[in-house]
Every structure is written in C-alpha cells, then in structure tokens.
Amino acid sequence: PEEGCWVGSSAKIQALILSEAASSQYVPTRPFRINAGPVHSYIRMGDGTTTKYLCELQPGDPIEVFNSLTGTSRSVSIGRLKQEVRPCVLVELEVATEDDVDDSAQKYQRGQVFLQQAETVRLGRETGSFVRVTDLETKVSIQQDASLCENNKHSILLRVTNSGTHVGKAYTGIVEER
C-alpha cells in the first residue's frame, strides 16, 4: 500500500501517486495498478534519472517505484496501459526552497498534477501513510483569506529537482515550466 510512482505536470516537481492497494468501499484492492492521471503527465523511469510522458509509455518499459515506508526505489516493468476519459482534479504542489541571495528569504517551487477524482487515487505521505484525492479540500475562491488557505494544505511526498528536462533527460539550461 505504500508503493507508488513519481508523477507530475512538470519533471521539476512530482508527487508520489500510490498503487491502488488500499481498501475502498467501492472497488477491491489492485496493488498492481497505479492511476497516474492524464497522458500529458511526466513519470520517472526505472533508471532513476529520466522521465517520459505517460502517453509515451509502452508495456515492458521500466518505471521507478518508490516505497514511502522504507525510502527505497526499484525498477518495475509495465505490464499493460489503459487510457480512458475520467473526471480529474488539479492538485497544486508547493515546496519551500532556500533563496540563493538572501538566506532569510523563502521562495517556493510550485507545480501541479492532474489526477482522477476517485477514492482509489492516493498521494503518498511520510512513513507509508497517504491522503486520498477525494479527501483533499478545494479552494473556494481566489479572494479567500490566507489563513484559511493554509488549512487546505496537506503534507505529501514530493520529488523536487532544479533542472528541467528535454526529451526526458536532465537539462542544465534555464527551463521554466508552468
């Protein structure tokens, strides 16, 4: 239940999307399946350094599977792929980073991942725990009080890198992804 793949709309910041191994009142557990979201998302490959778009994956491709309980990764070959139209939600990702100029200033690296709106889709947290996509709170308004916005944040595992990618490989030039 604590294993999953790194997925995101950017290769710079990805969330751990867990397998469907947790029990649900609607469907049986499926530990072999990861509902990774729309085809435009990036996924970390089995070599631990490159990424591909979900739409580029083929059966037999090795992808990286991360265990949130042990903190270890392994390469697993894809058995099959399935694409279908489902309702999705936008999950915004944010992590504090240090400012290179002023150590007291705090900057944020932001990204997002689109995920199917289903109770079987879970985001990994530390020590093997998780939060279901259907348990995430939504932002009600852009003019919402900042203190209320803080309450909408969930602590999840993120994979963050400073380099962007080009054709799935790390790129050291300036890359801005939105």
Short mmCIF file of C-alpha atoms in Angstrom, two decimals:
data_model
loop_
_atom_site.label_atom_id
_atom_site.label_comp_id
_atom_site.label_asym_id
_atom_site.label_seq_id
_atom_site.Cartn_x
_atom_site.Cartn_y
_atom_site.Cartn_z
CA PRO A 1 0.00 0.00 0.00
CA GLU A 2 2.96 2.37 0.42
CA GLU A 3 4.50 2.00 -3.07
CA GLY A 4 3.91 4.33 -5.97
CA CYS A 5 5.34 6.34 -8.85
CA TRP A 6 6.58 9.92 -9.15
CA VAL A 7 4.15 11.79 -11.43
CA GLY A 8 3.61 15.48 -12.24
CA SER A 9 2.82 18.04 -14.90
CA SER A 10 6.49 19.08 -14.64
CA ALA A 11 9.61 16.97 -14.27
CA LYS A 12 10.85 19.51 -11.70
CA ILE A 13 8.24 18.71 -9.04
CA GLN A 14 6.42 15.39 -8.87
CA ALA A 15 4.09 13.81 -6.33
CA LEU A 16 4.14 10.19 -5.20
CA ILE A 17 1.00 8.56 -6.61
CA LEU A 18 0.41 5.31 -4.75
CA SER A 19 -0.84 2.00 -6.09
CA GLU A 20 -4.48 1.07 -5.60
CA ALA A 21 -3.53 -1.30 -2.77
CA ALA A 22 -5.59 0.40 -0.03
CA SER A 23 -9.06 -0.90 0.64
CA SER A 24 -12.04 1.09 -0.59
CA GLN A 25 -15.77 0.67 -0.12
CA TYR A 26 -16.29 0.87 -3.91
CA VAL A 27 -13.67 -1.37 -5.53
CA PRO A 28 -11.37 -4.23 -4.48
CA THR A 29 -7.68 -3.56 -3.91
CA ARG A 30 -5.49 -3.65 -7.00
CA PRO A 31 -1.86 -3.42 -5.82
CA PHE A 32 -0.56 -3.88 -9.38
CA ARG A 33 -2.33 -0.74 -10.63
CA ILE A 34 -1.38 2.94 -10.41
CA ASN A 35 -3.86 5.51 -11.66
CA ALA A 36 -1.29 8.07 -12.80
CA GLY A 37 -3.56 10.68 -14.40
CA PRO A 38 -3.72 12.34 -17.84
CA VAL A 39 -1.38 11.43 -20.68
CA HIS A 40 0.50 14.78 -20.55
CA SER A 41 1.97 14.00 -17.11
CA TYR A 42 5.59 13.06 -16.60
CA ILE A 43 6.59 9.81 -14.87
CA ARG A 44 10.04 8.90 -13.55
CA MET A 45 11.58 5.97 -15.39
CA GLY A 46 13.28 2.89 -13.93
CA ASP A 47 16.81 4.26 -14.44
CA GLY A 48 16.04 6.87 -11.76
CA THR A 49 17.15 9.80 -13.92
CA THR A 50 14.93 10.13 -16.99
CA THR A 51 11.23 10.84 -17.46
CA LYS A 52 8.61 10.16 -20.10
CA TYR A 53 5.13 11.43 -20.77
CA LEU A 54 2.52 8.86 -19.78
CA CYS A 55 1.39 8.74 -23.43
CA GLU A 56 4.89 7.58 -24.46
CA LEU A 57 4.92 4.52 -22.19
CA GLN A 58 4.76 1.01 -23.62
CA PRO A 59 4.30 -2.41 -21.98
CA GLY A 60 7.72 -3.59 -20.84
CA ASP A 61 9.06 -0.08 -20.11
CA PRO A 62 10.76 0.09 -16.71
CA ILE A 63 9.40 2.74 -14.33
CA GLU A 64 10.65 3.75 -10.89
CA VAL A 65 8.54 2.56 -7.95
CA PHE A 66 9.22 4.28 -4.63
CA ASN A 67 8.39 2.84 -1.19
CA SER A 68 7.32 5.64 1.17
CA LEU A 69 7.81 3.42 4.21
CA THR A 70 11.42 2.39 3.53
CA GLY A 71 12.51 5.31 1.32
CA THR A 72 13.84 2.92 -1.32
CA SER A 73 13.23 2.69 -5.05
CA ARG A 74 13.14 -0.17 -7.50
CA SER A 75 12.58 -0.57 -11.22
CA VAL A 76 9.38 -2.34 -12.31
CA SER A 77 8.35 -3.20 -15.87
CA ILE A 78 4.92 -2.06 -17.05
CA GLY A 79 2.53 -4.93 -17.79
CA ARG A 80 -0.21 -3.00 -19.59
CA LEU A 81 -1.52 0.51 -20.05
CA LYS A 82 -5.06 1.82 -20.16
CA GLN A 83 -6.32 5.21 -21.30
CA GLU A 84 -9.87 6.36 -20.65
CA VAL A 85 -11.74 9.61 -20.12
CA ARG A 86 -12.44 10.29 -16.44
CA PRO A 87 -13.14 13.42 -14.34
CA CYS A 88 -9.90 14.87 -12.96
CA VAL A 89 -8.91 17.37 -10.31
CA LEU A 90 -5.97 19.75 -10.26
CA VAL A 91 -3.70 19.19 -7.25
CA GLU A 92 -1.37 22.13 -6.72
CA LEU A 93 2.10 21.30 -5.38
CA GLU A 94 4.31 23.67 -3.42
CA VAL A 95 7.57 23.25 -1.55
CA ALA A 96 9.67 25.86 0.28
CA THR A 97 13.17 26.38 -1.13
CA GLU A 98 16.09 28.48 0.03
CA ASP A 99 16.78 31.77 -1.68
CA ASP A 100 20.29 31.86 -3.21
CA VAL A 101 20.69 35.58 -2.48
CA ASP A 102 19.15 36.04 0.95
CA ASP A 103 19.21 33.07 3.33
CA SER A 104 16.40 34.57 5.41
CA ALA A 105 14.04 34.84 2.43
CA GLN A 106 11.90 31.87 1.49
CA LYS A 107 10.89 31.05 -2.05
CA TYR A 108 8.54 28.37 -3.25
CA GLN A 109 8.79 25.93 -6.10
CA ARG A 110 5.34 25.23 -7.47
CA GLY A 111 3.84 22.70 -9.81
CA GLN A 112 0.76 20.58 -10.22
CA VAL A 113 -0.55 17.19 -11.08
CA PHE A 114 -3.94 16.33 -12.53
CA LEU A 115 -5.44 13.17 -11.03
CA GLN A 116 -8.63 11.22 -11.46
CA GLN A 117 -11.26 12.22 -8.94
CA ALA A 118 -11.60 8.80 -7.32
CA GLU A 119 -11.20 7.43 -3.79
CA THR A 120 -8.70 4.85 -5.07
CA VAL A 121 -6.21 7.57 -6.13
CA ARG A 122 -3.89 8.33 -3.22
CA LEU A 123 -0.93 10.65 -2.65
CA GLY A 124 1.96 9.29 -0.57
CA ARG A 125 2.97 10.80 2.74
CA GLU A 126 5.87 10.05 5.05
CA THR A 127 6.07 6.72 6.90
CA GLY A 128 3.76 4.96 4.45
CA SER A 129 0.62 6.97 5.13
CA PHE A 130 -1.48 8.65 2.43
CA VAL A 131 -4.23 11.10 1.59
CA ARG A 132 -6.97 10.22 -0.91
CA VAL A 133 -7.61 12.66 -3.74
CA THR A 134 -11.28 12.71 -2.72
CA ASP A 135 -10.25 13.85 0.79
CA LEU A 136 -8.38 16.92 -0.47
CA GLU A 137 -10.10 20.22 0.15
CA THR A 138 -10.84 22.57 -2.70
CA LYS A 139 -10.07 26.24 -2.89
CA VAL A 140 -13.36 28.05 -2.80
CA SER A 141 -12.26 31.44 -4.04
CA ILE A 142 -9.15 33.28 -5.11
CA GLN A 143 -10.04 36.04 -2.62
CA GLN A 144 -10.16 33.57 0.25
CA ASP A 145 -8.46 34.62 3.48
CA ALA A 146 -4.78 33.49 3.51
CA SER A 147 -5.16 31.84 6.92
CA LEU A 148 -7.92 29.64 5.51
CA CYS A 149 -5.72 28.67 2.55
CA GLU A 150 -3.11 27.34 4.96
CA ASN A 151 -5.71 24.90 6.29
CA ASN A 152 -6.20 23.47 2.79
CA LYS A 153 -2.61 22.24 2.57
CA HIS A 154 -1.70 18.60 3.03
CA SER A 155 1.82 17.36 3.63
CA ILE A 156 2.68 14.86 0.87
CA LEU A 157 5.89 13.43 -0.51
CA LEU A 158 7.36 15.41 -3.41
CA ARG A 159 10.35 14.77 -5.64
CA VAL A 160 11.96 18.11 -6.45
CA THR A 161 14.81 18.92 -8.81
CA ASN A 162 16.25 22.22 -10.03
CA SER A 163 16.96 21.06 -13.58
CA GLY A 164 14.33 20.81 -16.25
CA THR A 165 14.16 18.13 -18.90
CA HIS A 166 14.33 17.95 -22.67
CA VAL A 167 13.17 14.71 -24.31
CA GLY A 168 13.14 13.11 -20.86
CA LYS A 169 16.75 13.86 -19.93
CA ALA A 170 18.02 16.43 -17.40
CA TYR A 171 18.81 19.77 -18.99
CA THR A 172 21.11 22.31 -17.33
CA GLY A 173 19.89 25.39 -19.22
CA ILE A 174 17.15 27.68 -18.00
CA VAL A 175 13.81 25.89 -18.17
CA GLU A 176 10.56 27.38 -16.89
CA GLU A 177 7.59 25.04 -16.75
CA ARG A 178 4.05 26.13 -15.84
#
